[in-house]
mmCIF file with all atom_site columns, N, CA and C in Angstrom:
data_model
loop_
_atom_site.group_PDB
_atom_site.id
_atom_site.type_symbol
_atom_site.label_atom_id
_atom_site.label_alt_id
_atom_site.label_comp_id
_atom_site.label_asym_id
_atom_site.label_entity_id
_atom_site.label_seq_id
_atom_site.pdbx_PDB_ins_code
_atom_site.Cartn_x
_atom_site.Cartn_y
_atom_site.Cartn_z
_atom_site.occupancy
_atom_site.B_iso_or_equiv
_atom_site.pdbx_formal_charge
_atom_site.auth_seq_id
_atom_site.auth_comp_id
_atom_site.auth_asym_id
_atom_site.auth_atom_id
_atom_site.pdbx_PDB_model_num
ATOM 1   N N  . MET V 1 1  ? 31.634 10.580  -8.785  1.00 59.00 ? 1  MET V N  1
ATOM 2   C CA . MET V 1 1  ? 30.799 10.379  -10.012 1.00 59.00 ? 1  MET V CA 1
ATOM 3   C C  . MET V 1 1  ? 31.148 9.068   -10.668 1.00 59.00 ? 1  MET V C  1
ATOM 4   N N  . GLN V 1 2  ? 32.403 8.753   -10.812 1.00 69.00 ? 2  GLN V N  1
ATOM 5   C CA . GLN V 1 2  ? 32.795 7.490   -11.450 1.00 69.00 ? 2  GLN V CA 1
ATOM 6   C C  . GLN V 1 2  ? 32.379 6.353   -10.611 1.00 69.00 ? 2  GLN V C  1
ATOM 7   N N  . GLU V 1 3  ? 32.517 6.429   -9.303  1.00 75.00 ? 3  GLU V N  1
ATOM 8   C CA . GLU V 1 3  ? 32.190 5.299   -8.406  1.00 75.00 ? 3  GLU V CA 1
ATOM 9   C C  . GLU V 1 3  ? 30.681 5.027   -8.504  1.00 75.00 ? 3  GLU V C  1
ATOM 10  N N  . ILE V 1 4  ? 29.853 6.054   -8.613  1.00 65.00 ? 4  ILE V N  1
ATOM 11  C CA . ILE V 1 4  ? 28.426 5.867   -8.721  1.00 65.00 ? 4  ILE V CA 1
ATOM 12  C C  . ILE V 1 4  ? 28.122 5.153   -10.005 1.00 65.00 ? 4  ILE V C  1
ATOM 13  N N  . LEU V 1 5  ? 28.705 5.554   -11.146 1.00 68.00 ? 5  LEU V N  1
ATOM 14  C CA . LEU V 1 5  ? 28.475 4.867   -12.381 1.00 68.00 ? 5  LEU V CA 1
ATOM 15  C C  . LEU V 1 5  ? 28.917 3.449   -12.331 1.00 68.00 ? 5  LEU V C  1
ATOM 16  N N  . SER V 1 6  ? 30.061 3.164   -11.756 1.00 76.00 ? 6  SER V N  1
ATOM 17  C CA . SER V 1 6  ? 30.551 1.796   -11.659 1.00 76.00 ? 6  SER V CA 1
ATOM 18  C C  . SER V 1 6  ? 29.566 0.929   -10.862 1.00 76.00 ? 6  SER V C  1
ATOM 19  N N  . GLN V 1 7  ? 29.154 1.452   -9.726  1.00 77.00 ? 7  GLN V N  1
ATOM 20  C CA . GLN V 1 7  ? 28.252 0.652   -8.905  1.00 77.00 ? 7  GLN V CA 1
ATOM 21  C C  . GLN V 1 7  ? 26.895 0.486   -9.620  1.00 77.00 ? 7  GLN V C  1
ATOM 22  N N  . TYR V 1 8  ? 26.404 1.504   -10.350 1.00 81.00 ? 8  TYR V N  1
ATOM 23  C CA . TYR V 1 8  ? 25.163 1.390   -11.031 1.00 81.00 ? 8  TYR V CA 1
ATOM 24  C C  . TYR V 1 8  ? 25.279 0.381   -12.156 1.00 81.00 ? 8  TYR V C  1
ATOM 25  N N  . GLY V 1 9  ? 26.376 0.408   -12.938 1.00 86.00 ? 9  GLY V N  1
ATOM 26  C CA . GLY V 1 9  ? 26.648 -0.560  -13.961 1.00 86.00 ? 9  GLY V CA 1
ATOM 27  C C  . GLY V 1 9  ? 26.713 -1.920  -13.481 1.00 86.00 ? 9  GLY V C  1
ATOM 28  N N  . LEU V 1 10 ? 27.375 -2.100  -12.317 1.00 88.00 ? 10 LEU V N  1
ATOM 29  C CA . LEU V 1 10 ? 27.518 -3.435  -11.738 1.00 88.00 ? 10 LEU V CA 1
ATOM 30  C C  . LEU V 1 10 ? 26.146 -3.973  -11.355 1.00 88.00 ? 10 LEU V C  1
ATOM 31  N N  . GLU V 1 11 ? 25.296 -3.130  -10.811 1.00 90.00 ? 11 GLU V N  1
ATOM 32  C CA . GLU V 1 11 ? 23.943 -3.567  -10.376 1.00 90.00 ? 11 GLU V CA 1
ATOM 33  C C  . GLU V 1 11 ? 23.175 -3.987  -11.655 1.00 90.00 ? 11 GLU V C  1
ATOM 34  N N  . ILE V 1 12 ? 23.364 -3.277  -12.740 1.00 92.00 ? 12 ILE V N  1
ATOM 35  C CA . ILE V 1 12 ? 22.620 -3.585  -13.976 1.00 92.00 ? 12 ILE V CA 1
ATOM 36  C C  . ILE V 1 12 ? 23.088 -4.962  -14.511 1.00 92.00 ? 12 ILE V C  1
ATOM 37  N N  . VAL V 1 13 ? 24.406 -5.186  -14.484 1.00 91.00 ? 13 VAL V N  1
ATOM 38  C CA . VAL V 1 13 ? 24.950 -6.437  -14.960 1.00 91.00 ? 13 VAL V CA 1
ATOM 39  C C  . VAL V 1 13 ? 24.477 -7.592  -14.170 1.00 91.00 ? 13 VAL V C  1
ATOM 40  N N  . VAL V 1 14 ? 24.556 -7.406  -12.830 1.00 93.00 ? 14 VAL V N  1
ATOM 41  C CA . VAL V 1 14 ? 24.121 -8.500  -11.918 1.00 93.00 ? 14 VAL V CA 1
ATOM 42  C C  . VAL V 1 14 ? 22.598 -8.769  -12.130 1.00 93.00 ? 14 VAL V C  1
ATOM 43  N N  . GLY V 1 15 ? 21.859 -7.670  -12.320 1.00 94.00 ? 15 GLY V N  1
ATOM 44  C CA . GLY V 1 15 ? 20.389 -7.869  -12.517 1.00 94.00 ? 15 GLY V CA 1
ATOM 45  C C  . GLY V 1 15 ? 20.093 -8.630  -13.839 1.00 94.00 ? 15 GLY V C  1
ATOM 46  N N  . MET V 1 16 ? 20.853 -8.285  -14.898 1.00 96.00 ? 16 MET V N  1
ATOM 47  C CA . MET V 1 16 ? 20.665 -8.956  -16.159 1.00 96.00 ? 16 MET V CA 1
ATOM 48  C C  . MET V 1 16 ? 20.985 -10.463 -16.006 1.00 96.00 ? 16 MET V C  1
ATOM 49  N N  . ILE V 1 17 ? 22.135 -10.715 -15.333 1.00 97.00 ? 17 ILE V N  1
ATOM 50  C CA . ILE V 1 17 ? 22.556 -12.156 -15.157 1.00 97.00 ? 17 ILE V CA 1
ATOM 51  C C  . ILE V 1 17 ? 21.484 -12.925 -14.391 1.00 97.00 ? 17 ILE V C  1
ATOM 52  N N  . VAL V 1 18 ? 21.025 -12.321 -13.301 1.00 97.00 ? 18 VAL V N  1
ATOM 53  C CA . VAL V 1 18 ? 20.012 -13.030 -12.492 1.00 97.00 ? 18 VAL V CA 1
ATOM 54  C C  . VAL V 1 18 ? 18.769 -13.236 -13.264 1.00 97.00 ? 18 VAL V C  1
ATOM 55  N N  . GLY V 1 19 ? 18.368 -12.244 -14.105 1.00 97.00 ? 19 GLY V N  1
ATOM 56  C CA . GLY V 1 19 ? 17.132 -12.394 -14.901 1.00 97.00 ? 19 GLY V CA 1
ATOM 57  C C  . GLY V 1 19 ? 17.301 -13.480 -15.917 1.00 97.00 ? 19 GLY V C  1
ATOM 58  N N  . VAL V 1 20 ? 18.423 -13.551 -16.599 1.00 98.00 ? 20 VAL V N  1
ATOM 59  C CA . VAL V 1 20 ? 18.638 -14.594 -17.618 1.00 98.00 ? 20 VAL V CA 1
ATOM 60  C C  . VAL V 1 20 ? 18.651 -15.964 -16.919 1.00 98.00 ? 20 VAL V C  1
ATOM 61  N N  . LEU V 1 21 ? 19.378 -16.076 -15.793 1.00 98.00 ? 21 LEU V N  1
ATOM 62  C CA . LEU V 1 21 ? 19.390 -17.375 -15.126 1.00 98.00 ? 21 LEU V CA 1
ATOM 63  C C  . LEU V 1 21 ? 18.026 -17.827 -14.629 1.00 98.00 ? 21 LEU V C  1
ATOM 64  N N  . SER V 1 22 ? 17.236 -16.920 -14.145 1.00 98.00 ? 22 SER V N  1
ATOM 65  C CA . SER V 1 22 ? 15.915 -17.243 -13.668 1.00 98.00 ? 22 SER V CA 1
ATOM 66  C C  . SER V 1 22 ? 14.997 -17.696 -14.827 1.00 98.00 ? 22 SER V C  1
ATOM 67  N N  . VAL V 1 23 ? 15.151 -16.989 -15.971 1.00 98.00 ? 23 VAL V N  1
ATOM 68  C CA . VAL V 1 23 ? 14.339 -17.397 -17.157 1.00 98.00 ? 23 VAL V CA 1
ATOM 69  C C  . VAL V 1 23 ? 14.755 -18.838 -17.615 1.00 98.00 ? 23 VAL V C  1
ATOM 70  N N  . LEU V 1 24 ? 16.086 -19.076 -17.680 1.00 98.00 ? 24 LEU V N  1
ATOM 71  C CA . LEU V 1 24 ? 16.495 -20.332 -18.139 1.00 98.00 ? 24 LEU V CA 1
ATOM 72  C C  . LEU V 1 24 ? 16.049 -21.455 -17.141 1.00 98.00 ? 24 LEU V C  1
ATOM 73  N N  . LEU V 1 25 ? 16.133 -21.165 -15.856 1.00 97.00 ? 25 LEU V N  1
ATOM 74  C CA . LEU V 1 25 ? 15.661 -22.168 -14.850 1.00 97.00 ? 25 LEU V CA 1
ATOM 75  C C  . LEU V 1 25 ? 14.210 -22.393 -14.991 1.00 97.00 ? 25 LEU V C  1
ATOM 76  N N  . TRP V 1 26 ? 13.408 -21.299 -15.187 1.00 96.00 ? 26 TRP V N  1
ATOM 77  C CA . TRP V 1 26 ? 12.002 -21.452 -15.355 1.00 96.00 ? 26 TRP V CA 1
ATOM 78  C C  . TRP V 1 26 ? 11.618 -22.356 -16.608 1.00 96.00 ? 26 TRP V C  1
ATOM 79  N N  . ARG V 1 27 ? 12.395 -22.131 -17.669 1.00 96.00 ? 27 ARG V N  1
ATOM 80  C CA . ARG V 1 27 ? 12.118 -22.917 -18.868 1.00 96.00 ? 27 ARG V CA 1
ATOM 81  C C  . ARG V 1 27 ? 12.405 -24.411 -18.619 1.00 96.00 ? 27 ARG V C  1
ATOM 82  N N  . VAL V 1 28 ? 13.489 -24.676 -17.931 1.00 95.00 ? 28 VAL V N  1
ATOM 83  C CA . VAL V 1 28 ? 13.878 -26.053 -17.643 1.00 95.00 ? 28 VAL V CA 1
ATOM 84  C C  . VAL V 1 28 ? 12.816 -26.709 -16.764 1.00 95.00 ? 28 VAL V C  1
ATOM 85  N N  . VAL V 1 29 ? 12.398 -26.025 -15.735 1.00 94.00 ? 29 VAL V N  1
ATOM 86  C CA . VAL V 1 29 ? 11.377 -26.551 -14.819 1.00 94.00 ? 29 VAL V CA 1
ATOM 87  C C  . VAL V 1 29 ? 10.112 -26.826 -15.528 1.00 94.00 ? 29 VAL V C  1
ATOM 88  N N  . SER V 1 30 ? 9.654  -25.818 -16.356 1.00 94.00 ? 30 SER V N  1
ATOM 89  C CA . SER V 1 30 ? 8.353  -25.956 -17.047 1.00 94.00 ? 30 SER V CA 1
ATOM 90  C C  . SER V 1 30 ? 8.438  -27.096 -18.093 1.00 94.00 ? 30 SER V C  1
ATOM 91  N N  . TYR V 1 31 ? 9.636  -27.204 -18.755 1.00 90.00 ? 31 TYR V N  1
ATOM 92  C CA . TYR V 1 31 ? 9.839  -28.271 -19.716 1.00 90.00 ? 31 TYR V CA 1
ATOM 93  C C  . TYR V 1 31 ? 9.737  -29.671 -19.100 1.00 90.00 ? 31 TYR V C  1
ATOM 94  N N  . ARG V 1 32 ? 10.344 -29.805 -17.853 1.00 90.00 ? 32 ARG V N  1
ATOM 95  C CA . ARG V 1 32 ? 10.320 -31.076 -17.196 1.00 90.00 ? 32 ARG V CA 1
ATOM 96  C C  . ARG V 1 32 ? 8.877  -31.399 -16.780 1.00 90.00 ? 32 ARG V C  1
ATOM 97  N N  . PHE V 1 33 ? 8.149  -30.394 -16.306 1.00 88.00 ? 33 PHE V N  1
ATOM 98  C CA . PHE V 1 33 ? 6.761  -30.619 -15.866 1.00 88.00 ? 33 PHE V CA 1
ATOM 99  C C  . PHE V 1 33 ? 5.897  -31.048 -17.064 1.00 88.00 ? 33 PHE V C  1
ATOM 100 N N  . ARG V 1 34 ? 6.128  -30.517 -18.230 1.00 88.00 ? 34 ARG V N  1
ATOM 101 C CA . ARG V 1 34 ? 5.446  -30.910 -19.400 1.00 88.00 ? 34 ARG V CA 1
ATOM 102 C C  . ARG V 1 34 ? 5.657  -32.322 -19.758 1.00 88.00 ? 34 ARG V C  1
ATOM 103 N N  . ASN V 1 35 ? 6.974  -32.738 -19.639 1.00 81.00 ? 35 ASN V N  1
ATOM 104 C CA . ASN V 1 35 ? 7.383  -34.138 -20.034 1.00 81.00 ? 35 ASN V CA 1
ATOM 105 C C  . ASN V 1 35 ? 6.741  -35.123 -18.949 1.00 81.00 ? 35 ASN V C  1
ATOM 106 N N  . ASP V 1 36 ? 6.755  -34.698 -17.672 1.00 76.00 ? 36 ASP V N  1
ATOM 107 C CA . ASP V 1 36 ? 6.192  -35.575 -16.679 1.00 76.00 ? 36 ASP V CA 1
ATOM 108 C C  . ASP V 1 36 ? 4.687  -35.813 -16.896 1.00 76.00 ? 36 ASP V C  1
ATOM 109 N N  . LYS V 1 37 ? 4.001  -34.766 -17.313 1.00 63.00 ? 37 LYS V N  1
ATOM 110 C CA . LYS V 1 37 ? 2.572  -34.912 -17.549 1.00 63.00 ? 37 LYS V CA 1
ATOM 111 C C  . LYS V 1 37 ? 2.349  -35.488 -18.969 1.00 63.00 ? 37 LYS V C  1
#
């Protein structure tokens, strides 16, 4: 039971980190494209 919760929590943390990084990367890319144009 505890192992399942630990694995599930780890997946949530990894998912959140990946989501935040992807959003930040998308903002940087879109910001640069706006400046280029």
